[in-house]
Coordinates of C-alpha atoms in Angstrom, one line a residue:
M27 CA -26.8 16.3 -34.0
I28 CA -29.3 19.1 -33.8
I29 CA -29.4 21.4 -30.8
G30 CA -31.7 24.3 -31.1
Q31 CA -31.0 25.9 -34.5
R32 CA -27.5 24.5 -34.8
F33 CA -26.1 21.3 -36.3
F34 CA -23.1 19.7 -34.6
D35 CA -21.2 16.9 -36.5
K36 CA -19.8 13.9 -34.6
K37 CA -16.2 15.0 -35.0
G38 CA -16.2 18.1 -32.8
P39 CA -14.7 18.9 -30.5
Y40 CA -17.3 21.1 -29.0
I41 CA -17.2 22.7 -25.5
M42 CA -20.2 22.7 -23.2
G43 CA -19.5 25.5 -20.6
I44 CA -20.9 24.9 -17.1
L45 CA -23.0 27.6 -15.5
N46 CA -24.1 26.5 -12.1
V47 CA -26.7 28.9 -10.6
T48 CA -26.5 27.0 -7.3
P49 CA -25.3 28.0 -3.9
D50 CA -23.8 24.5 -3.2
S51 CA -22.2 23.0 -6.3
F52 CA -19.0 21.2 -5.5
S53 CA -16.6 23.5 -7.2
D54 CA -18.3 26.8 -8.0
G55 CA -21.4 27.0 -5.8
G56 CA -22.6 30.5 -5.2
N57 CA -20.4 32.2 -7.8
Y58 CA -23.1 32.9 -10.4
T59 CA -26.4 33.1 -8.6
D60 CA -26.7 36.8 -9.5
I61 CA -28.1 37.3 -13.0
D62 CA -25.4 39.9 -14.0
K63 CA -22.6 37.6 -12.8
A64 CA -24.2 34.7 -14.7
L65 CA -24.4 36.7 -17.9
M66 CA -20.8 37.9 -17.5
H67 CA -19.6 34.3 -17.0
T68 CA -21.6 33.2 -20.0
K69 CA -19.9 35.9 -22.1
N70 CA -16.5 34.9 -20.8
M71 CA -17.1 31.2 -21.6
L72 CA -18.3 32.1 -25.1
D73 CA -15.2 34.3 -25.7
E74 CA -13.0 31.4 -24.6
G75 CA -14.6 28.9 -27.0
A76 CA -17.8 27.5 -25.5
D77 CA -20.3 26.2 -28.0
I78 CA -23.1 25.4 -25.6
I79 CA -24.0 26.8 -22.1
D80 CA -25.2 24.2 -19.6
V81 CA -27.4 25.8 -16.8
G82 CA -27.8 23.9 -13.6
G83 CA -30.1 24.8 -10.7
E84 CA -29.6 21.9 -8.3
S85 CA -26.2 20.5 -7.3
T86 CA -25.8 16.8 -8.1
R87 CA -22.6 16.3 -6.1
P88 CA -22.6 13.4 -3.7
G89 CA -24.6 14.2 -0.6
H90 CA -26.3 17.2 -2.3
T91 CA -29.4 18.8 -0.9
K92 CA -32.5 18.3 -3.0
I93 CA -34.5 21.4 -3.7
S94 CA -38.2 21.8 -4.8
V95 CA -39.2 22.0 -8.4
Q96 CA -40.3 25.6 -8.0
E97 CA -37.0 26.7 -6.5
E98 CA -35.1 25.0 -9.3
I99 CA -37.3 26.7 -11.9
E100 CA -36.8 30.1 -10.3
R101 CA -33.0 29.6 -10.2
T102 CA -32.7 28.6 -13.8
C103 CA -35.4 30.0 -16.1
F104 CA -34.6 33.7 -15.7
V105 CA -31.0 33.0 -16.4
I106 CA -31.9 30.9 -19.5
E107 CA -34.2 33.7 -20.8
A108 CA -31.4 36.3 -20.2
I109 CA -28.8 34.2 -22.0
K110 CA -31.1 33.7 -25.0
E111 CA -31.9 37.5 -25.1
N112 CA -28.3 38.4 -25.1
Y113 CA -26.4 35.6 -26.9
N114 CA -27.0 33.4 -29.9
V115 CA -26.0 30.1 -28.3
P116 CA -27.6 26.8 -27.7
V117 CA -28.5 26.3 -24.0
S118 CA -29.0 23.1 -22.1
I119 CA -30.8 22.6 -18.8
D120 CA -29.2 20.2 -16.3
T121 CA -32.2 18.6 -14.6
Y122 CA -33.9 15.2 -14.1
K123 CA -37.4 16.6 -13.4
H124 CA -39.9 17.0 -16.2
E125 CA -41.5 20.1 -14.6
V126 CA -38.1 21.9 -14.6
A127 CA -37.3 20.7 -18.1
K128 CA -40.7 22.0 -19.4
A129 CA -40.2 25.4 -17.8
A130 CA -36.7 25.7 -19.1
L131 CA -37.6 24.6 -22.6
M132 CA -40.4 27.3 -22.6
A133 CA -37.8 29.8 -21.4
G134 CA -35.6 29.0 -24.5
A135 CA -33.5 25.9 -23.6
D136 CA -32.6 23.6 -26.5
L137 CA -31.4 20.5 -24.8
V138 CA -32.2 18.6 -21.5
N139 CA -29.1 17.2 -19.8
D140 CA -30.6 14.4 -17.7
I141 CA -28.3 12.7 -15.2
W142 CA -30.7 9.8 -15.0
G143 CA -31.1 9.3 -18.7
L144 CA -34.9 9.6 -18.7
T145 CA -35.2 6.8 -16.0
Y146 CA -36.0 9.0 -12.9
D147 CA -39.1 10.8 -14.2
D148 CA -41.6 8.9 -16.4
M149 CA -42.8 12.2 -17.9
M150 CA -39.3 13.5 -18.9
A151 CA -39.1 11.7 -22.3
E152 CA -42.6 12.9 -23.4
T153 CA -41.8 16.4 -22.2
I154 CA -38.6 16.6 -24.4
S155 CA -40.4 15.0 -27.4
G156 CA -43.3 17.4 -27.1
H157 CA -41.0 20.4 -27.4
N158 CA -38.9 18.8 -30.2
A159 CA -35.9 19.3 -28.0
S160 CA -32.6 17.4 -27.7
V161 CA -31.5 15.2 -24.9
C162 CA -28.3 14.0 -23.3
L163 CA -28.7 10.5 -21.8
M164 CA -26.2 10.1 -19.0
H165 CA -25.4 6.7 -17.6
N166 CA -26.5 6.3 -14.0
R167 CA -28.1 3.6 -11.9
K168 CA -29.5 3.2 -8.4
N169 CA -27.8 -0.1 -7.8
A170 CA -24.1 0.5 -8.5
V171 CA -23.2 -3.2 -8.7
Y172 CA -21.9 -4.5 -12.0
D173 CA -21.5 -8.0 -13.4
N174 CA -19.4 -6.7 -16.4
L175 CA -18.9 -2.9 -16.1
M176 CA -18.6 -1.9 -19.7
Y177 CA -21.3 -4.3 -20.9
D178 CA -23.6 -3.1 -18.2
V179 CA -23.0 0.6 -19.0
V180 CA -23.7 0.0 -22.7
S181 CA -26.8 -2.0 -21.9
D182 CA -28.1 0.7 -19.5
L183 CA -27.5 3.4 -22.2
N184 CA -29.3 1.2 -24.8
N185 CA -32.3 1.0 -22.5
M186 CA -32.3 4.8 -22.2
I187 CA -32.1 5.2 -25.9
E188 CA -35.2 3.0 -26.3
I189 CA -37.1 5.1 -23.9
A190 CA -36.2 8.2 -25.9
K191 CA -37.2 6.6 -29.2
K192 CA -40.5 5.3 -27.9
A193 CA -41.4 8.8 -26.8
G194 CA -40.7 10.2 -30.3
I195 CA -37.3 11.8 -29.7
S196 CA -35.5 11.6 -33.0
E197 CA -32.0 10.0 -33.3
D198 CA -30.4 13.3 -34.5
R199 CA -31.4 14.9 -31.1
I200 CA -29.8 12.3 -28.8
M201 CA -26.3 12.3 -27.3
L202 CA -24.8 9.9 -24.7
D203 CA -22.8 10.5 -21.6
P204 CA -20.8 7.7 -19.9
G205 CA -21.6 9.2 -16.4
I206 CA -18.2 9.7 -15.0
G207 CA -18.6 10.2 -11.3
F208 CA -22.0 8.7 -11.0
A209 CA -22.7 5.2 -9.6
K210 CA -19.1 4.2 -10.1
T211 CA -16.0 3.9 -7.9
T212 CA -12.8 5.8 -8.8
E213 CA -11.4 2.6 -10.3
E214 CA -14.6 2.0 -12.3
N215 CA -14.5 5.6 -13.6
L216 CA -10.9 5.1 -14.8
I217 CA -12.0 1.9 -16.6
V218 CA -14.9 3.6 -18.3
M219 CA -12.5 6.4 -19.4
N220 CA -10.1 3.8 -20.8
N221 CA -13.0 2.2 -22.8
L222 CA -14.8 5.3 -24.1
E223 CA -14.7 3.9 -27.6
R224 CA -17.2 1.3 -26.6
I225 CA -19.8 4.1 -26.0
V226 CA -18.7 6.0 -29.1
E227 CA -19.3 2.8 -31.1
M228 CA -23.0 3.0 -30.2
G229 CA -23.3 5.6 -33.0
Y230 CA -24.4 8.7 -31.1
P231 CA -22.3 11.8 -30.2
V232 CA -20.7 11.3 -26.8
L233 CA -20.5 14.0 -24.1
L234 CA -17.7 13.6 -21.6
G235 CA -18.2 15.3 -18.3
T236 CA -15.1 14.9 -16.0
S237 CA -14.4 18.5 -15.0
R238 CA -12.8 18.7 -11.5
K239 CA -14.5 15.5 -10.5
S240 CA -13.5 13.2 -7.6
M241 CA -11.9 10.6 -10.0
I242 CA -9.3 13.3 -10.7
G243 CA -9.0 14.4 -7.1
N244 CA -8.7 10.8 -5.8
T245 CA -6.2 9.8 -8.4
L246 CA -3.9 12.9 -8.0
N247 CA -4.8 13.6 -4.3
L248 CA -5.8 17.1 -5.1
P249 CA -8.6 19.5 -4.0
V250 CA -11.2 20.7 -6.4
E251 CA -9.4 24.0 -7.2
E252 CA -6.3 22.1 -8.4
R253 CA -7.8 19.6 -10.9
E254 CA -7.6 21.6 -14.1
E255 CA -4.6 19.6 -15.5
G256 CA -6.3 16.3 -14.7
T257 CA -9.4 17.5 -16.4
I258 CA -7.5 18.5 -19.5
A259 CA -5.9 15.0 -19.6
T260 CA -9.3 13.4 -19.6
S261 CA -10.5 15.7 -22.3
V262 CA -7.6 14.9 -24.6
I263 CA -8.1 11.2 -24.0
G264 CA -11.8 11.5 -24.7
L265 CA -11.2 13.3 -28.0
M266 CA -8.7 10.6 -29.1
K267 CA -11.3 8.0 -28.3
G268 CA -14.0 9.7 -30.3
C269 CA -16.0 11.9 -27.9
T270 CA -17.6 14.9 -29.4
F271 CA -18.7 17.2 -26.6
F272 CA -16.8 18.2 -23.4
R273 CA -18.6 19.6 -20.4
V274 CA -16.1 21.7 -18.5
H275 CA -15.7 24.6 -16.0
D276 CA -12.3 25.8 -17.4
V277 CA -13.3 26.6 -21.0
K278 CA -10.1 28.3 -22.3
A279 CA -7.6 25.6 -21.2
N280 CA -9.7 22.7 -22.4
Y281 CA -10.5 24.5 -25.7
R282 CA -6.8 25.0 -26.4
A283 CA -5.8 21.5 -25.5
L284 CA -8.7 20.0 -27.5
K285 CA -7.9 22.2 -30.5
M286 CA -4.2 21.1 -30.4
T287 CA -5.2 17.5 -30.1
N288 CA -7.7 17.7 -32.9
H289 CA -5.0 19.1 -35.3
I290 CA -2.7 16.3 -34.4
I291 CA -5.4 13.7 -35.0
N292 CA -6.4 15.2 -38.3
S293 CA -2.8 15.4 -39.5
I294 CA -2.5 11.6 -38.9
S295 CA -5.8 10.7 -40.6
N296 CA -5.0 12.7 -43.7
Q297 CA -1.7 10.9 -44.5

């Protein structure tokens, strides 16, 4: 897969470090709204093993407060420009609004991480294609009722892929995200986790984003600040099932766990 000037193979693993420049994100809201703090956190994540920096300007946690397009642009674009000026790293913009995506891509972003997989905003696919950018299509739906969970998730993702292709986004610029924590109950999230290979089999790199999410909190009965071990467990399982990218807050711990897991997997496959 191509993101910016870098090629990523399907094997990975690659870390997408989370940089929320929001005051209300569920686990780190308000920590990196200052440009200097955002750049320092970016440097720390890169030093710890991050391959991509994912910049988000609007919280997407349950019950979040929606903000205007202009405010989201103001929160994210200066940060993206600063990252690009200081570090040679692919940057993704976490948004579902084409106006924000356009401004972020013009500021230097390389990938649009869309939690609605191009289905929220009719102009999003065209915007991404027009900038020859990459896209992450995350599973989500307004009607969270399933006849057959995994069949429906795969079907929804296939529809998103078709939207991307029709807009002219090339296959080597598409990754998929199973949408853990979106339009799914805790039990449904666990089922998707246990069947990630079904999404990997679709033939695109898969991004797993479970970091500190309620699936972990509800399963282990733990608050946000104590979900690191649970996140690592999901990352390891994701890699063993074929996921390529891992979107996390705690870069160092996940990097080390994934590196160890990857060595074990490769030692088995080379016998």
